PDB file of C-alpha atoms in Angstrom:
ATOM      1  CA  MET A 954      37.191 138.133 156.685  1.00  0.00           C
ATOM      2  CA  SER A 955      40.003 137.333 159.018  1.00  0.00           C
ATOM      3  CA  GLU A 956      42.727 136.360 156.550  1.00  0.00           C
ATOM      4  CA  HIS A 957      44.484 139.674 157.007  1.00  0.00           C
ATOM      5  CA  VAL A 958      45.478 138.493 160.470  1.00  0.00           C
ATOM      6  CA  ALA A 959      47.562 135.822 158.838  1.00  0.00           C
ATOM      7  CA  SER A 960      48.904 137.821 155.925  1.00  0.00           C
ATOM      8  CA  GLY A 961      51.441 139.847 157.909  1.00  0.00           C
ATOM      9  CA  PRO A 962      55.136 139.191 157.641  1.00  0.00           C
ATOM     10  CA  PRO A 963      56.394 136.146 159.524  1.00  0.00           C
ATOM     11  CA  HIS A 964      58.194 138.297 162.082  1.00  0.00           C
ATOM     12  CA  VAL A 965      55.454 140.354 163.683  1.00  0.00           C
ATOM     13  CA  HIS A 966      56.872 141.310 167.045  1.00  0.00           C
ATOM     14  CA  HIS A 967      53.809 142.183 169.088  1.00  0.00           C
ATOM     15  CA  MET A 968      53.291 138.503 169.921  1.00  0.00           C
ATOM     16  CA  ASP A 969      55.282 135.321 169.706  1.00  0.00           C
ATOM     17  CA  ALA A 970      54.903 133.049 166.676  1.00  0.00           C
ATOM     18  CA  LYS A 971      52.804 130.448 168.443  1.00  0.00           C
ATOM     19  CA  THR A 972      50.313 133.016 169.823  1.00  0.00           C
ATOM     20  CA  ALA A 973      50.048 134.711 166.420  1.00  0.00           C
ATOM     21  CA  TYR A 974      49.373 131.339 164.791  1.00  0.00           C
ATOM     22  CA  SER A 975      46.678 130.389 167.319  1.00  0.00           C
ATOM     23  CA  ALA A 976      45.024 133.819 167.126  1.00  0.00           C
ATOM     24  CA  ALA A 977      44.852 133.684 163.321  1.00  0.00           C
ATOM     25  CA  LYS A 978      43.331 130.223 163.456  1.00  0.00           C
ATOM     26  CA  LEU A 979      40.761 131.254 166.062  1.00  0.00           C
ATOM     27  CA  GLY A 980      39.862 134.259 163.894  1.00  0.00           C
ATOM     28  CA  MET A 981      39.170 131.935 160.969  1.00  0.00           C
ATOM     29  CA  TRP A 982      37.052 129.631 163.145  1.00  0.00           C
ATOM     30  CA  LEU A 983      35.011 132.669 164.202  1.00  0.00           C
ATOM     31  CA  PHE A 984      34.515 133.579 160.549  1.00  0.00           C
ATOM     32  CA  LEU A 985      33.522 129.988 159.773  1.00  0.00           C
ATOM     33  CA  ALA A 986      30.942 130.249 162.585  1.00  0.00           C
ATOM     34  CA  THR A 987      29.268 133.105 160.681  1.00  0.00           C
ATOM     35  CA  GLU A 988      29.445 131.009 157.507  1.00  0.00           C
ATOM     36  CA  ILE A 989      27.652 128.120 159.211  1.00  0.00           C
ATOM     37  CA  LEU A 990      24.856 130.527 160.169  1.00  0.00           C
ATOM     38  CA  LEU A 991      24.783 132.085 156.665  1.00  0.00           C
ATOM     39  CA  PHE A 992      24.237 128.701 155.027  1.00  0.00           C
ATOM     40  CA  GLY A 993      22.214 127.589 158.061  1.00  0.00           C
ATOM     41  CA  GLY A 994      19.455 130.068 157.197  1.00  0.00           C
ATOM     42  CA  LEU A 995      19.171 128.509 153.729  1.00  0.00           C
ATOM     43  CA  PHE A 996      19.236 124.981 155.187  1.00  0.00           C
ATOM     44  CA  ALA A 997      16.424 125.932 157.597  1.00  0.00           C
ATOM     45  CA  GLY A 998      14.435 127.367 154.669  1.00  0.00           C
ATOM     46  CA  PHE A 999      14.984 124.226 152.623  1.00  0.00           C
ATOM     47  CA  ALA A1000      14.005 122.014 155.573  1.00  0.00           C
ATOM     48  CA  ILE A1001      10.664 123.710 156.164  1.00  0.00           C
ATOM     49  CA  TYR A1002       9.645 123.881 152.475  1.00  0.00           C
ATOM     50  CA  ARG A1003      10.736 120.295 151.909  1.00  0.00           C
ATOM     51  CA  TRP A1004       8.547 119.294 154.822  1.00  0.00           C
ATOM     52  CA  GLN A1005       5.638 121.299 153.362  1.00  0.00           C
ATOM     53  CA  TYR A1006       5.982 120.162 149.724  1.00  0.00           C
ATOM     54  CA  LEU A1007       7.481 116.709 150.225  1.00  0.00           C
ATOM     55  CA  SER A1008       6.374 114.977 146.999  1.00  0.00           C
ATOM     56  CA  GLU A1009       6.906 118.041 144.753  1.00  0.00           C
ATOM     57  CA  PHE A1010      10.433 118.485 146.130  1.00  0.00           C
ATOM     58  CA  ALA A1011      11.153 114.789 145.524  1.00  0.00           C
ATOM     59  CA  HIS A1012       9.984 115.100 141.911  1.00  0.00           C
ATOM     60  CA  ALA A1013      11.842 118.364 141.291  1.00  0.00           C
ATOM     61  CA  SER A1014      14.968 116.768 142.724  1.00  0.00           C
ATOM     62  CA  GLU A1015      14.808 114.097 140.019  1.00  0.00           C
ATOM     63  CA  HIS A1016      15.622 116.821 137.467  1.00  0.00           C
ATOM     64  CA  LEU A1017      19.081 117.122 139.031  1.00  0.00           C
ATOM     65  CA  ASN A1018      21.821 114.874 137.688  1.00  0.00           C
ATOM     66  CA  TRP A1019      23.023 112.890 140.719  1.00  0.00           C
ATOM     67  CA  LYS A1020      26.005 111.571 138.756  1.00  0.00           C
ATOM     68  CA  MET A1021      27.299 115.096 138.268  1.00  0.00           C
ATOM     69  CA  GLY A1022      26.607 115.861 141.923  1.00  0.00           C
ATOM     70  CA  ALA A1023      28.490 112.729 142.996  1.00  0.00           C
ATOM     71  CA  LEU A1024      31.390 113.608 140.679  1.00  0.00           C
ATOM     72  CA  ASN A1025      31.603 117.066 142.250  1.00  0.00           C
ATOM     73  CA  THR A1026      31.481 115.511 145.733  1.00  0.00           C
ATOM     74  CA  ALA A1027      34.473 113.319 144.848  1.00  0.00           C
ATOM     75  CA  ILE A1028      36.313 116.305 143.323  1.00  0.00           C
ATOM     76  CA  LEU A1029      35.829 118.404 146.474  1.00  0.00           C
ATOM     77  CA  ILE A1030      36.802 115.558 148.825  1.00  0.00           C
ATOM     78  CA  PHE A1031      39.964 115.014 146.787  1.00  0.00           C
ATOM     79  CA  SER A1032      40.680 118.765 146.822  1.00  0.00           C
ATOM     80  CA  SER A1033      40.414 118.771 150.631  1.00  0.00           C
ATOM     81  CA  TYR A1034      42.866 115.865 150.698  1.00  0.00           C
ATOM     82  CA  ALA A1035      45.228 117.893 148.453  1.00  0.00           C
ATOM     83  CA  VAL A1036      44.936 120.842 150.857  1.00  0.00           C
ATOM     84  CA  VAL A1037      45.870 118.773 153.937  1.00  0.00           C
ATOM     85  CA  LEU A1038      48.879 117.394 152.047  1.00  0.00           C
ATOM     86  CA  GLY A1039      49.758 121.027 151.289  1.00  0.00           C
ATOM     87  CA  VAL A1040      49.428 121.874 155.002  1.00  0.00           C
ATOM     88  CA  ASP A1041      51.631 118.892 155.853  1.00  0.00           C
ATOM     89  CA  ALA A1042      54.257 120.045 153.313  1.00  0.00           C
ATOM     90  CA  ALA A1043      54.136 123.568 154.790  1.00  0.00           C
ATOM     91  CA  GLN A1044      54.574 122.158 158.319  1.00  0.00           C
ATOM     92  CA  HIS A1045      57.799 120.580 157.060  1.00  0.00           C
ATOM     93  CA  GLY A1046      58.859 123.762 155.251  1.00  0.00           C
ATOM     94  CA  GLU A1047      58.625 122.147 151.808  1.00  0.00           C
ATOM     95  CA  ASN A1048      57.482 125.110 149.706  1.00  0.00           C
ATOM     96  CA  LYS A1049      57.743 123.224 146.406  1.00  0.00           C
ATOM     97  CA  LYS A1050      55.280 120.596 147.596  1.00  0.00           C
ATOM     98  CA  VAL A1051      52.961 123.317 148.920  1.00  0.00           C
ATOM     99  CA  LYS A1052      52.969 124.830 145.431  1.00  0.00           C
ATOM    100  CA  LYS A1053      52.178 121.456 143.868  1.00  0.00           C
ATOM    101  CA  TRP A1054      49.244 120.686 146.179  1.00  0.00           C
ATOM    102  CA  MET A1055      47.805 124.189 145.843  1.00  0.00           C
ATOM    103  CA  LEU A1056      47.876 123.747 142.048  1.00  0.00           C
ATOM    104  CA  VAL A1057      46.079 120.402 142.397  1.00  0.00           C
ATOM    105  CA  THR A1058      43.469 122.129 144.587  1.00  0.00           C
ATOM    106  CA  LEU A1059      43.032 124.903 142.022  1.00  0.00           C
ATOM    107  CA  LEU A1060      42.503 122.306 139.279  1.00  0.00           C
ATOM    108  CA  CYS A1061      39.867 120.589 141.452  1.00  0.00           C
ATOM    109  CA  GLY A1062      38.158 123.963 141.987  1.00  0.00           C
ATOM    110  CA  CYS A1063      38.114 124.550 138.206  1.00  0.00           C
ATOM    111  CA  GLY A1064      36.776 121.035 137.628  1.00  0.00           C
ATOM    112  CA  PHE A1065      34.011 121.595 140.168  1.00  0.00           C
ATOM    113  CA  LEU A1066      32.951 124.851 138.496  1.00  0.00           C
ATOM    114  CA  VAL A1067      33.015 123.281 135.005  1.00  0.00           C
ATOM    115  CA  VAL A1068      30.707 120.449 136.173  1.00  0.00           C
ATOM    116  CA  LYS A1069      28.451 123.032 137.867  1.00  0.00           C
ATOM    117  CA  PHE A1070      28.387 125.091 134.647  1.00  0.00           C
ATOM    118  CA  PHE A1071      27.132 122.122 132.630  1.00  0.00           C
ATOM    119  CA  GLU A1072      24.501 121.383 135.271  1.00  0.00           C
ATOM    120  CA  TYR A1073      23.192 124.963 135.194  1.00  0.00           C
ATOM    121  CA  LYS A1074      23.360 124.943 131.371  1.00  0.00           C
ATOM    122  CA  SER A1075      21.163 121.844 131.234  1.00  0.00           C
ATOM    123  CA  LYS A1076      18.607 123.505 133.533  1.00  0.00           C
ATOM    124  CA  TYR A1077      18.740 126.594 131.323  1.00  0.00           C
ATOM    125  CA  GLU A1078      17.974 124.527 128.220  1.00  0.00           C
ATOM    126  CA  HIS A1079      15.090 122.696 129.892  1.00  0.00           C
ATOM    127  CA  GLY A1080      13.330 125.829 131.060  1.00  0.00           C
ATOM    128  CA  LEU A1081      14.162 125.191 134.712  1.00  0.00           C
ATOM    129  CA  PHE A1082      16.223 128.367 135.149  1.00  0.00           C
ATOM    130  CA  PRO A1083      14.703 131.758 136.094  1.00  0.00           C
ATOM    131  CA  GLY A1084      13.814 133.651 132.935  1.00  0.00           C
ATOM    132  CA  THR A1085      13.808 130.607 130.645  1.00  0.00           C
ATOM    133  CA  VAL A1086      10.969 128.824 128.833  1.00  0.00           C
ATOM    134  CA  ASP A1087      10.354 125.081 128.561  1.00  0.00           C
ATOM    135  CA  HIS A1088      10.269 124.560 124.781  1.00  0.00           C
ATOM    136  CA  ILE A1089       8.083 121.452 124.989  1.00  0.00           C
ATOM    137  CA  THR A1090       5.288 122.779 127.208  1.00  0.00           C
ATOM    138  CA  ASN A1091       5.942 126.500 126.411  1.00  0.00           C
ATOM    139  CA  ILE A1092       5.645 127.339 130.112  1.00  0.00           C
ATOM    140  CA  ALA A1093       7.982 130.110 131.312  1.00  0.00           C
ATOM    141  CA  PHE A1094       9.773 129.584 134.633  1.00  0.00           C
ATOM    142  CA  ASN A1095       8.696 133.032 135.802  1.00  0.00           C
ATOM    143  CA  SER A1096       5.038 132.625 134.812  1.00  0.00           C
ATOM    144  CA  PRO A1097       2.253 131.766 137.296  1.00  0.00           C
ATOM    145  CA  GLU A1098       1.553 128.568 135.334  1.00  0.00           C
ATOM    146  CA  PHE A1099       4.904 127.148 136.399  1.00  0.00           C
ATOM    147  CA  ASN A1100       4.461 124.815 139.396  1.00  0.00           C
ATOM    148  CA  ALA A1101       5.049 127.026 142.444  1.00  0.00           C
ATOM    149  CA  GLN A1102       6.544 124.224 144.521  1.00  0.00           C
ATOM    150  CA  TYR A1103       9.023 123.380 141.745  1.00  0.00           C
ATOM    151  CA  LYS A1104       9.901 127.056 141.604  1.00  0.00           C
ATOM    152  CA  MET A1105      10.580 127.008 145.356  1.00  0.00           C
ATOM    153  CA  PHE A1106      12.830 123.946 145.018  1.00  0.00           C
ATOM    154  CA  PHE A1107      14.846 125.417 142.157  1.00  0.00           C
ATOM    155  CA  GLY A1108      14.966 128.842 143.829  1.00  0.00           C
ATOM    156  CA  LEU A1109      16.542 127.249 146.907  1.00  0.00           C
ATOM    157  CA  TYR A1110      18.768 125.084 144.694  1.00  0.00           C
ATOM    158  CA  TYR A1111      20.188 128.112 142.862  1.00  0.00           C
ATOM    159  CA  CYS A1112      20.619 130.140 146.077  1.00  0.00           C
ATOM    160  CA  MET A1113      22.382 127.321 147.918  1.00  0.00           C
ATOM    161  CA  THR A1114      24.581 126.021 145.089  1.00  0.00           C
ATOM    162  CA  GLY A1115      25.185 129.561 143.765  1.00  0.00           C
ATOM    163  CA  LEU A1116      26.348 130.848 147.149  1.00  0.00           C
ATOM    164  CA  HIS A1117      28.437 127.701 147.486  1.00  0.00           C
ATOM    165  CA  ALA A1118      29.997 128.194 144.021  1.00  0.00           C
ATOM    166  CA  LEU A1119      30.831 131.785 145.011  1.00  0.00           C
ATOM    167  CA  HIS A1120      32.692 130.347 148.010  1.00  0.00           C
ATOM    168  CA  VAL A1121      34.578 127.977 145.691  1.00  0.00           C
ATOM    169  CA  ILE A1122      35.650 130.964 143.547  1.00  0.00           C
ATOM    170  CA  ILE A1123      36.765 132.993 146.616  1.00  0.00           C
ATOM    171  CA  GLY A1124      38.467 129.877 148.009  1.00  0.00           C
ATOM    172  CA  MET A1125      40.385 129.467 144.741  1.00  0.00           C
ATOM    173  CA  GLY A1126      41.595 133.065 145.127  1.00  0.00           C
ATOM    174  CA  ILE A1127      42.885 132.244 148.631  1.00  0.00           C
ATOM    175  CA  ILE A1128      44.520 129.004 147.420  1.00  0.00           C
ATOM    176  CA  PHE A1129      46.203 130.947 144.578  1.00  0.00           C
ATOM    177  CA  TRP A1130      47.494 133.487 147.129  1.00  0.00           C
ATOM    178  CA  ILE A1131      48.990 130.610 149.175  1.00  0.00           C
ATOM    179  CA  TYR A1132      50.555 129.306 145.951  1.00  0.00           C
ATOM    180  CA  LEU A1133      52.205 132.700 145.355  1.00  0.00           C
ATOM    181  CA  LEU A1134      53.526 132.791 148.936  1.00  0.00           C
ATOM    182  CA  ALA A1135      54.965 129.277 148.538  1.00  0.00           C
ATOM    183  CA  LYS A1136      56.590 130.412 145.282  1.00  0.00           C
ATOM    184  CA  LYS A1137      58.417 133.075 147.331  1.00  0.00           C
ATOM    185  CA  ASN A1138      59.503 130.355 149.805  1.00  0.00           C
ATOM    186  CA  ARG A1139      57.643 132.086 152.596  1.00  0.00           C
ATOM    187  CA  PHE A1140      56.710 128.976 154.561  1.00  0.00           C
ATOM    188  CA  SER A1141      58.860 127.238 157.137  1.00  0.00           C
ATOM    189  CA  THR A1142      58.363 125.007 160.164  1.00  0.00           C
ATOM    190  CA  ASP A1143      58.018 128.274 162.159  1.00  0.00           C
ATOM    191  CA  TYR A1144      55.519 129.946 159.850  1.00  0.00           C
ATOM    192  CA  TYR A1145      52.769 128.332 157.778  1.00  0.00           C
ATOM    193  CA  THR A1146      49.698 130.150 159.142  1.00  0.00           C
ATOM    194  CA  PRO A1147      48.191 131.081 155.724  1.00  0.00           C
ATOM    195  CA  VAL A1148      48.239 127.442 154.574  1.00  0.00           C
ATOM    196  CA  GLU A1149      46.522 126.162 157.730  1.00  0.00           C
ATOM    197  CA  VAL A1150      44.011 129.040 157.926  1.00  0.00           C
ATOM    198  CA  GLY A1151      43.297 129.142 154.167  1.00  0.00           C
ATOM    199  CA  GLY A1152      42.932 125.362 154.340  1.00  0.00           C
ATOM    200  CA  LEU A1153      40.259 125.732 157.046  1.00  0.00           C
ATOM    201  CA  TYR A1154      38.244 127.927 154.679  1.00  0.00           C
ATOM    202  CA  TRP A1155      38.592 125.424 151.836  1.00  0.00           C
ATOM    203  CA  HIS A1156      37.515 122.521 154.066  1.00  0.00           C
ATOM    204  CA  LEU A1157      34.365 124.419 155.051  1.00  0.00           C
ATOM    205  CA  ILE A1158      33.460 124.645 151.345  1.00  0.00           C
ATOM    206  CA  ASP A1159      33.869 120.856 151.156  1.00  0.00           C
ATOM    207  CA  LEU A1160      31.895 120.422 154.369  1.00  0.00           C
ATOM    208  CA  ILE A1161      28.894 122.429 153.138  1.00  0.00           C
ATOM    209  CA  TRP A1162      28.823 120.477 149.877  1.00  0.00           C
ATOM    210  CA  ILE A1163      28.822 117.234 151.889  1.00  0.00           C
ATOM    211  CA  TYR A1164      25.357 118.297 153.154  1.00  0.00           C
ATOM    212  CA  LEU A1165      24.152 119.921 149.914  1.00  0.00           C
ATOM    213  CA  PHE A1166      24.759 116.846 147.748  1.00  0.00           C
ATOM    214  CA  PRO A1167      22.479 114.306 149.491  1.00  0.00           C
ATOM    215  CA  LEU A1168      19.916 116.972 150.419  1.00  0.00           C
ATOM    216  CA  LEU A1169      19.424 118.347 146.895  1.00  0.00           C
ATOM    217  CA  TYR A1170      20.382 115.469 144.594  1.00  0.00           C
ATOM    218  CA  LEU A1171      19.496 112.288 146.451  1.00  0.00           C
ATOM    219  CA  VAL A1172      16.528 112.791 148.758  1.00  0.00           C
ATOM    220  CA  GLY A1173      15.246 116.133 147.471  1.00  0.00           C
TER     221      GLY A1173
ATOM    222  CA  MET B 344      50.421 119.409 170.462  1.00  0.00           C
ATOM    223  CA  ALA B 345      53.850 118.605 169.125  1.00  0.00           C
ATOM    224  CA  ASP B 346      56.690 120.240 171.013  1.00  0.00           C
ATOM    225  CA  ASN B 347      58.484 121.436 167.922  1.00  0.00           C
ATOM    226  CA  GLY B 348      56.548 123.521 165.433  1.00  0.00           C
ATOM    227  CA  LEU B 349      53.323 125.481 165.836  1.00  0.00           C
ATOM    228  CA  GLY B 350      50.511 122.999 165.426  1.00  0.00           C
ATOM    229  CA  HIS B 351      49.916 119.300 165.574  1.00  0.00           C
ATOM    230  CA  ILE B 352      51.444 117.313 162.724  1.00  0.00           C
ATOM    231  CA  VAL B 353      49.111 114.510 161.661  1.00  0.00           C
ATOM    232  CA  PRO B 354      50.676 111.433 160.006  1.00  0.00           C
ATOM    233  CA  LYS B 355      50.040 111.441 156.246  1.00  0.00           C
ATOM    234  CA  LYS B 356      48.619 107.914 156.563  1.00  0.00           C
ATOM    235  CA  THR B 357      45.772 109.332 158.684  1.00  0.00           C
ATOM    236  CA  TYR B 358      44.909 111.849 155.956  1.00  0.00           C
ATOM    237  CA  LEU B 359      44.818 109.058 153.354  1.00  0.00           C
ATOM    238  CA  SER B 360      42.543 106.913 155.557  1.00  0.00           C
ATOM    239  CA  ILE B 361      40.165 109.855 156.083  1.00  0.00           C
ATOM    240  CA  PHE B 362      40.118 110.561 152.326  1.00  0.00           C
ATOM    241  CA  LEU B 363      39.273 106.925 151.562  1.00  0.00           C
ATOM    242  CA  ALA B 364      36.618 106.855 154.304  1.00  0.00           C
ATOM    243  CA  LEU B 365      34.993 109.991 152.841  1.00  0.00           C
ATOM    244  CA  ILE B 366      34.876 108.472 149.344  1.00  0.00           C
ATOM    245  CA  PHE B 367      33.504 105.219 150.772  1.00  0.00           C
ATOM    246  CA  LEU B 368      30.761 107.062 152.702  1.00  0.00           C
ATOM    247  CA  THR B 369      29.851 109.008 149.539  1.00  0.00           C
ATOM    248  CA  VAL B 370      29.360 105.707 147.704  1.00  0.00           C
ATOM    249  CA  VAL B 371      27.255 104.425 150.632  1.00  0.00           C
ATOM    250  CA  THR B 372      25.075 107.577 150.539  1.00  0.00           C
ATOM    251  CA  VAL B 373      24.433 107.191 146.801  1.00  0.00           C
ATOM    252  CA  TRP B 374      23.808 103.448 147.118  1.00  0.00           C
ATOM    253  CA  ILE B 375      21.397 103.692 150.043  1.00  0.00           C
ATOM    254  CA  ALA B 376      19.399 106.543 148.429  1.00  0.00           C
ATOM    255  CA  GLN B 377      17.970 104.140 145.820  1.00  0.00           C
ATOM    256  CA  PHE B 378      15.964 102.304 148.496  1.00  0.00           C
ATOM    257  CA  ASP B 379      12.742 103.777 149.778  1.00  0.00           C
ATOM    258  CA  PHE B 380      12.695 103.977 153.564  1.00  0.00           C
ATOM    259  CA  GLY B 381      10.094 106.743 153.555  1.00  0.00           C
ATOM    260  CA  VAL B 382      10.859 109.450 156.081  1.00  0.00           C
ATOM    261  CA  LEU B 383      14.015 107.618 157.147  1.00  0.00           C
ATOM    262  CA  ASN B 384      15.833 108.394 153.855  1.00  0.00           C
ATOM    263  CA  ILE B 385      16.567 111.981 154.839  1.00  0.00           C
ATOM    264  CA  VAL B 386      17.567 110.905 158.364  1.00  0.00           C
ATOM    265  CA  ILE B 387      20.041 108.320 157.015  1.00  0.00           C
ATOM    266  CA  ALA B 388      21.426 110.779 154.414  1.00  0.00           C
ATOM    267  CA  MET B 389      21.952 113.524 157.006  1.00  0.00           C
ATOM    268  CA  PHE B 390      23.439 111.035 159.480  1.00  0.00           C
ATOM    269  CA  ILE B 391      26.050 109.870 156.945  1.00  0.00           C
ATOM    270  CA  ALA B 392      26.702 113.502 155.906  1.00  0.00           C
ATOM    271  CA  SER B 393      27.314 114.354 159.567  1.00  0.00           C
ATOM    272  CA  ILE B 394      29.818 111.507 159.953  1.00  0.00           C
ATOM    273  CA  LYS B 395      31.616 112.821 156.848  1.00  0.00           C
ATOM    274  CA  ALA B 396      31.499 116.407 158.129  1.00  0.00           C
ATOM    275  CA  GLY B 397      32.829 115.171 161.478  1.00  0.00           C
ATOM    276  CA  LEU B 398      35.763 113.419 159.795  1.00  0.00           C
ATOM    277  CA  VAL B 399      36.603 116.543 157.763  1.00  0.00           C
ATOM    278  CA  ALA B 400      36.402 118.789 160.842  1.00  0.00           C
ATOM    279  CA  MET B 401      38.241 116.489 163.266  1.00  0.00           C
ATOM    280  CA  PHE B 402      41.140 115.452 161.030  1.00  0.00           C
ATOM    281  CA  PHE B 403      41.399 117.720 157.945  1.00  0.00           C
ATOM    282  CA  MET B 404      40.603 120.840 160.002  1.00  0.00           C
ATOM    283  CA  HIS B 405      42.555 119.524 163.020  1.00  0.00           C
ATOM    284  CA  LEU B 406      39.654 120.140 165.391  1.00  0.00           C
ATOM    285  CA  LYS B 407      40.632 117.010 167.311  1.00  0.00           C
ATOM    286  CA  TYR B 408      43.811 118.772 168.406  1.00  0.00           C
ATOM    287  CA  GLU B 409      42.298 122.197 169.130  1.00  0.00           C
ATOM    288  CA  ASP B 410      41.809 123.840 172.525  1.00  0.00           C
ATOM    289  CA  PRO B 411      38.410 124.152 174.279  1.00  0.00           C
ATOM    290  CA  LEU B 412      37.998 127.767 173.140  1.00  0.00           C
ATOM    291  CA  THR B 413      37.999 126.703 169.473  1.00  0.00           C
ATOM    292  CA  TRP B 414      35.427 124.037 170.324  1.00  0.00           C
ATOM    293  CA  VAL B 415      33.175 126.741 171.809  1.00  0.00           C
ATOM    294  CA  TYR B 416      33.507 128.685 168.518  1.00  0.00           C
ATOM    295  CA  VAL B 417      32.404 125.555 166.636  1.00  0.00           C
ATOM    296  CA  LEU B 418      29.633 124.322 168.908  1.00  0.00           C
ATOM    297  CA  PHE B 419      27.953 127.676 169.585  1.00  0.00           C
ATOM    298  CA  PRO B 420      26.911 128.373 165.954  1.00  0.00           C
ATOM    299  CA  LEU B 421      25.714 124.756 165.703  1.00  0.00           C
ATOM    300  CA  PHE B 422      23.589 125.370 168.815  1.00  0.00           C
ATOM    301  CA  LEU B 423      22.177 128.552 167.222  1.00  0.00           C
ATOM    302  CA  LEU B 424      21.461 126.619 164.009  1.00  0.00           C
ATOM    303  CA  ALA B 425      19.626 123.916 165.980  1.00  0.00           C
ATOM    304  CA  LEU B 426      17.636 126.683 167.702  1.00  0.00           C
ATOM    305  CA  LEU B 427      16.730 128.195 164.314  1.00  0.00           C
ATOM    306  CA  ILE B 428      15.671 124.928 162.670  1.00  0.00           C
ATOM    307  CA  GLY B 429      13.960 123.734 165.862  1.00  0.00           C
ATOM    308  CA  GLY B 430      12.133 127.060 166.194  1.00  0.00           C
ATOM    309  CA  VAL B 431      10.966 126.994 162.589  1.00  0.00           C
ATOM    310  CA  PHE B 432       9.513 123.506 163.049  1.00  0.00           C
ATOM    311  CA  LEU B 433       7.802 124.488 166.295  1.00  0.00           C
ATOM    312  CA  ASP B 434       6.135 127.344 164.460  1.00  0.00           C
ATOM    313  CA  ALA B 435       5.398 126.616 160.784  1.00  0.00           C
ATOM    314  CA  PRO B 436       3.530 123.275 161.104  1.00  0.00           C
ATOM    315  CA  PHE B 437       0.899 124.862 163.363  1.00  0.00           C
ATOM    316  CA  ARG B 438      -0.018 127.786 161.122  1.00  0.00           C
TER     317      ARG B 438
END
């Protein structure tokens, strides 16, 4: 990852502040480019199997709770809003406000993961999670009797949302690091690179979910 | 770019408008998904998602104020992704 570019002390002398800021940002955009392709592979996989098993994917999708998905969409959109307010505070050198908005973002991240936990838990209880058994039909998820197309849908669902949740957890680590820097009053109008660059990472997490939600929960 | 400071400072009002637009578009996506338009459902859903993604990228990620080099970094992976998905659909349906 490219965060280390931004983590140096504010007075690195091998380039001026503006160049250092732009270089750090460009580094993050390059990293985000690899992220788009990482998730892109999964999106391509989902697209082709959805095309192949259209009705099975639509039925499997009905097992997902769209209300929980919508709630998580709202949580992530609000968290992105909190991050930009944090960036704005940093641009004005208001470290206290940066701290506040990073805490709000962390709470949103926690909320998202709690909702996700209950969603996974419900799948676990209904035998729709790898290694579990449906207690009504007694069909194990891993057995050949389990509908192969359903298995493909849920396999992709767990890969995509699992990888996304991992990004939320890593993103929360970065947001917490920004919080600690703000606590030390490190940001000023001349230096707020970590907030802007860390914010870019957080927005990408929001951006990927913006596609995952309708794809998995609404149209299947 | 603003003369003082490192990057562009966006008015807080803009951020609030974008936030409200994103919530509104989420409601629209959920609402429209209950109707059956056949193959068009996925097209509409992805179209709205792309508007939302565009708003996040342009304003929250400040892409609107970035230089052409950053735009190349954004558009090139999207081109590769289109190539991947396009290639898959040129291949798999004819097997």
